[in-house]
Amino acid sequence: QVRVVESGGGFVQAGGSLRLSCAASGRTDSRYTIGWFRHAPGKEREFVAGIAWTGRTTRYDASVEGRFTTSRDDAKNTVYLQMNSLKPEDTAVYFCAARDGHLVPISLLEYNYWGQGTQVTVSS
C-alpha cells in the first residue's frame, strides 16, 4: 500500500508557475506509477500528467503539454509537477494518485491510492 500527500498549491497570476509535490510513503520500493489529476468546479476529475516508476515514461494531457513537467526523485520518495505558463482554466484541486506497475493510464479508475488534493488558483 502507498500513501501519497500533495503539497505546493496556491494562488498565482496567469503566466506564473507553481511546483506541486507528491510525497509517497508506506513502501520500501519505488515501483509505483504516479498520476496527476485535477478537479475543477462543475467538471469531472481529469488526468493531467503521469510518470512511470522507471521515470522513463511520462504522459501528458494535450491541455498541459509543453507547460507542465512531471519528474520523480526516488531518493526522496517524491514526485513533482512543475506547472509553467499557468492559465485561469488550470484552476482546480490537484490530486496525485499511485498505482502498481509501469503503465501510465489516464483513467482514474486505474489508480488505487489517492491524496487529499491541493488547491491551485490562477487569476486572470
PDB file of C-alpha atoms in Angstrom:
ATOM      1  CA  GLN A   1       0.000   0.000   0.000  1.00  0.00           C
ATOM      2  CA  VAL A   2       1.164   3.529  -0.818  1.00  0.00           C
ATOM      3  CA  ARG A   3       0.196   6.720   0.960  1.00  0.00           C
ATOM      4  CA  VAL A   4       0.550   9.940  -1.025  1.00  0.00           C
ATOM      5  CA  VAL A   5       0.318  13.519   0.176  1.00  0.00           C
ATOM      6  CA  GLU A   6       0.245  16.556  -2.109  1.00  0.00           C
ATOM      7  CA  SER A   7       1.628  19.988  -1.336  1.00  0.00           C
ATOM      8  CA  GLY A   8       2.623  23.164  -3.135  1.00  0.00           C
ATOM      9  CA  GLY A   9      -0.707  24.527  -4.270  1.00  0.00           C
ATOM     10  CA  GLY A  10      -1.540  28.193  -4.008  1.00  0.00           C
ATOM     11  CA  PHE A  11      -2.650  31.352  -5.728  1.00  0.00           C
ATOM     12  CA  VAL A  12      -0.802  32.658  -8.783  1.00  0.00           C
ATOM     13  CA  GLN A  13      -1.410  35.100 -11.594  1.00  0.00           C
ATOM     14  CA  ALA A  14      -1.811  33.941 -15.159  1.00  0.00           C
ATOM     15  CA  GLY A  15       1.562  33.235 -16.724  1.00  0.00           C
ATOM     16  CA  GLY A  16       3.073  32.297 -13.404  1.00  0.00           C
ATOM     17  CA  SER A  17       4.452  28.998 -12.137  1.00  0.00           C
ATOM     18  CA  LEU A  18       3.893  26.566  -9.290  1.00  0.00           C
ATOM     19  CA  ARG A  19       5.508  23.276  -8.371  1.00  0.00           C
ATOM     20  CA  LEU A  20       3.417  20.607  -6.740  1.00  0.00           C
ATOM     21  CA  SER A  21       4.951  17.791  -4.735  1.00  0.00           C
ATOM     22  CA  CYS A  22       3.593  14.326  -4.098  1.00  0.00           C
ATOM     23  CA  ALA A  23       5.293  12.622  -1.169  1.00  0.00           C
ATOM     24  CA  ALA A  24       4.890   8.856  -1.053  1.00  0.00           C
ATOM     25  CA  SER A  25       5.265   6.540   1.924  1.00  0.00           C
ATOM     26  CA  GLY A  26       4.349   3.053   3.052  1.00  0.00           C
ATOM     27  CA  ARG A  27       6.520   1.028   0.693  1.00  0.00           C
ATOM     28  CA  THR A  28      10.206   0.214   0.713  1.00  0.00           C
ATOM     29  CA  ASP A  29      10.432   0.232  -3.071  1.00  0.00           C
ATOM     30  CA  SER A  30       9.517   2.887  -5.618  1.00  0.00           C
ATOM     31  CA  ARG A  31       7.849   0.606  -8.151  1.00  0.00           C
ATOM     32  CA  TYR A  32       4.663   2.582  -8.494  1.00  0.00           C
ATOM     33  CA  THR A  33       3.361   4.896 -11.150  1.00  0.00           C
ATOM     34  CA  ILE A  34       2.117   8.332 -10.137  1.00  0.00           C
ATOM     35  CA  GLY A  35      -0.668  10.128 -11.920  1.00  0.00           C
ATOM     36  CA  TRP A  36      -1.685  13.746 -11.512  1.00  0.00           C
ATOM     37  CA  PHE A  37      -5.359  14.628 -11.809  1.00  0.00           C
ATOM     38  CA  ARG A  38      -7.363  17.792 -11.330  1.00  0.00           C
ATOM     39  CA  HIS A  39     -10.936  18.533 -10.417  1.00  0.00           C
ATOM     40  CA  ALA A  40     -12.438  21.882 -11.309  1.00  0.00           C
ATOM     41  CA  PRO A  41     -15.903  23.031 -10.158  1.00  0.00           C
ATOM     42  CA  GLY A  42     -18.612  21.703 -12.437  1.00  0.00           C
ATOM     43  CA  LYS A  43     -16.248  19.350 -14.225  1.00  0.00           C
ATOM     44  CA  GLU A  44     -15.208  15.760 -13.832  1.00  0.00           C
ATOM     45  CA  ARG A  45     -11.842  14.840 -12.412  1.00  0.00           C
ATOM     46  CA  GLU A  46      -9.388  14.615 -15.302  1.00  0.00           C
ATOM     47  CA  PHE A  47      -5.941  13.247 -15.988  1.00  0.00           C
ATOM     48  CA  VAL A  48      -3.195  15.850 -16.228  1.00  0.00           C
ATOM     49  CA  ALA A  49       0.125  14.001 -16.259  1.00  0.00           C
ATOM     50  CA  GLY A  50       1.769  10.807 -15.104  1.00  0.00           C
ATOM     51  CA  ILE A  51       5.144   9.200 -14.662  1.00  0.00           C
ATOM     52  CA  ALA A  52       6.043   5.521 -14.529  1.00  0.00           C
ATOM     53  CA  TRP A  53       8.122   4.096 -11.713  1.00  0.00           C
ATOM     54  CA  THR A  54      11.098   3.813 -14.047  1.00  0.00           C
ATOM     55  CA  GLY A  55      10.960   7.559 -14.647  1.00  0.00           C
ATOM     56  CA  ARG A  56      11.480   6.964 -18.344  1.00  0.00           C
ATOM     57  CA  THR A  57       7.814   7.096 -19.320  1.00  0.00           C
ATOM     58  CA  THR A  58       5.745  10.227 -18.900  1.00  0.00           C
ATOM     59  CA  ARG A  59       2.365  11.138 -20.273  1.00  0.00           C
ATOM     60  CA  TYR A  60       0.556  14.452 -20.514  1.00  0.00           C
ATOM     61  CA  ASP A  61      -2.881  15.657 -21.406  1.00  0.00           C
ATOM     62  CA  ALA A  62      -2.878  17.833 -24.519  1.00  0.00           C
ATOM     63  CA  SER A  63      -4.088  20.815 -22.494  1.00  0.00           C
ATOM     64  CA  VAL A  64      -0.862  20.930 -20.455  1.00  0.00           C
ATOM     65  CA  GLU A  65       1.673  19.501 -22.923  1.00  0.00           C
ATOM     66  CA  GLY A  66       4.667  21.829 -23.126  1.00  0.00           C
ATOM     67  CA  ARG A  67       3.682  23.751 -19.987  1.00  0.00           C
ATOM     68  CA  PHE A  68       3.707  21.078 -17.271  1.00  0.00           C
ATOM     69  CA  THR A  69       6.502  18.650 -16.471  1.00  0.00           C
ATOM     70  CA  THR A  70       6.406  15.748 -14.054  1.00  0.00           C
ATOM     71  CA  SER A  71       9.522  14.180 -12.570  1.00  0.00           C
ATOM     72  CA  ARG A  72      10.450  11.965  -9.660  1.00  0.00           C
ATOM     73  CA  ASP A  73      13.169  11.796  -7.063  1.00  0.00           C
ATOM     74  CA  ASP A  74      13.041   8.280  -5.667  1.00  0.00           C
ATOM     75  CA  ALA A  75      15.709   9.063  -3.083  1.00  0.00           C
ATOM     76  CA  LYS A  76      13.165  11.457  -1.571  1.00  0.00           C
ATOM     77  CA  ASN A  77      10.117   9.330  -2.457  1.00  0.00           C
ATOM     78  CA  THR A  78       8.672  12.411  -4.098  1.00  0.00           C
ATOM     79  CA  VAL A  79       7.142  13.168  -7.472  1.00  0.00           C
ATOM     80  CA  TYR A  80       6.865  16.707  -8.760  1.00  0.00           C
ATOM     81  CA  LEU A  81       4.589  18.542 -11.145  1.00  0.00           C
ATOM     82  CA  GLN A  82       6.192  21.723 -12.436  1.00  0.00           C
ATOM     83  CA  MET A  83       3.485  23.967 -13.850  1.00  0.00           C
ATOM     84  CA  ASN A  84       4.538  26.893 -16.017  1.00  0.00           C
ATOM     85  CA  SER A  85       2.590  29.444 -18.068  1.00  0.00           C
ATOM     86  CA  LEU A  86      -0.438  28.843 -15.906  1.00  0.00           C
ATOM     87  CA  LYS A  87      -3.843  29.837 -17.206  1.00  0.00           C
ATOM     88  CA  PRO A  88      -7.093  30.586 -15.358  1.00  0.00           C
ATOM     89  CA  GLU A  89      -8.521  27.350 -16.774  1.00  0.00           C
ATOM     90  CA  ASP A  90      -5.854  25.442 -14.829  1.00  0.00           C
ATOM     91  CA  THR A  91      -7.652  26.411 -11.615  1.00  0.00           C
ATOM     92  CA  ALA A  92      -8.647  23.213  -9.808  1.00  0.00           C
ATOM     93  CA  VAL A  93      -7.894  20.922  -6.926  1.00  0.00           C
ATOM     94  CA  TYR A  94      -4.914  18.833  -7.959  1.00  0.00           C
ATOM     95  CA  PHE A  95      -4.503  15.251  -6.792  1.00  0.00           C
ATOM     96  CA  CYS A  96      -1.728  12.746  -7.101  1.00  0.00           C
ATOM     97  CA  ALA A  97      -2.524   9.050  -7.178  1.00  0.00           C
ATOM     98  CA  ALA A  98      -0.432   5.898  -7.182  1.00  0.00           C
ATOM     99  CA  ARG A  99      -0.763   2.514  -8.835  1.00  0.00           C
ATOM    100  CA  ASP A 100       1.440  -0.551  -9.134  1.00  0.00           C
ATOM    101  CA  GLY A 101       3.179  -1.290 -12.402  1.00  0.00           C
ATOM    102  CA  HIS A 102       4.884   0.691 -15.121  1.00  0.00           C
ATOM    103  CA  LEU A 103       1.927   1.754 -17.245  1.00  0.00           C
ATOM    104  CA  VAL A 104       0.603   5.317 -17.113  1.00  0.00           C
ATOM    105  CA  PRO A 105      -3.155   5.101 -17.731  1.00  0.00           C
ATOM    106  CA  ILE A 106      -5.338   8.187 -17.951  1.00  0.00           C
ATOM    107  CA  SER A 107      -8.354   6.629 -16.249  1.00  0.00           C
ATOM    108  CA  LEU A 108      -8.690   7.495 -12.583  1.00  0.00           C
ATOM    109  CA  LEU A 109     -10.153   4.025 -12.049  1.00  0.00           C
ATOM    110  CA  GLU A 110      -6.695   2.549 -12.667  1.00  0.00           C
ATOM    111  CA  TYR A 111      -5.205   4.270  -9.619  1.00  0.00           C
ATOM    112  CA  ASN A 112      -5.582   2.791  -6.166  1.00  0.00           C
ATOM    113  CA  TYR A 113      -4.113   5.287  -3.730  1.00  0.00           C
ATOM    114  CA  TRP A 114      -5.123   8.940  -3.644  1.00  0.00           C
ATOM    115  CA  GLY A 115      -4.021  12.021  -1.799  1.00  0.00           C
ATOM    116  CA  GLN A 116      -6.318  14.646  -0.315  1.00  0.00           C
ATOM    117  CA  GLY A 117      -5.627  17.234  -3.016  1.00  0.00           C
ATOM    118  CA  THR A 118      -4.157  20.710  -3.098  1.00  0.00           C
ATOM    119  CA  GLN A 119      -5.874  23.828  -4.445  1.00  0.00           C
ATOM    120  CA  VAL A 120      -4.377  25.724  -7.373  1.00  0.00           C
ATOM    121  CA  THR A 121      -5.967  29.052  -8.249  1.00  0.00           C
ATOM    122  CA  VAL A 122      -4.852  31.073 -11.275  1.00  0.00           C
ATOM    123  CA  SER A 123      -6.152  34.614 -11.608  1.00  0.00           C
ATOM    124  CA  SER A 124      -6.541  36.401 -14.925  1.00  0.00           C
TER     125      SER A 124
END
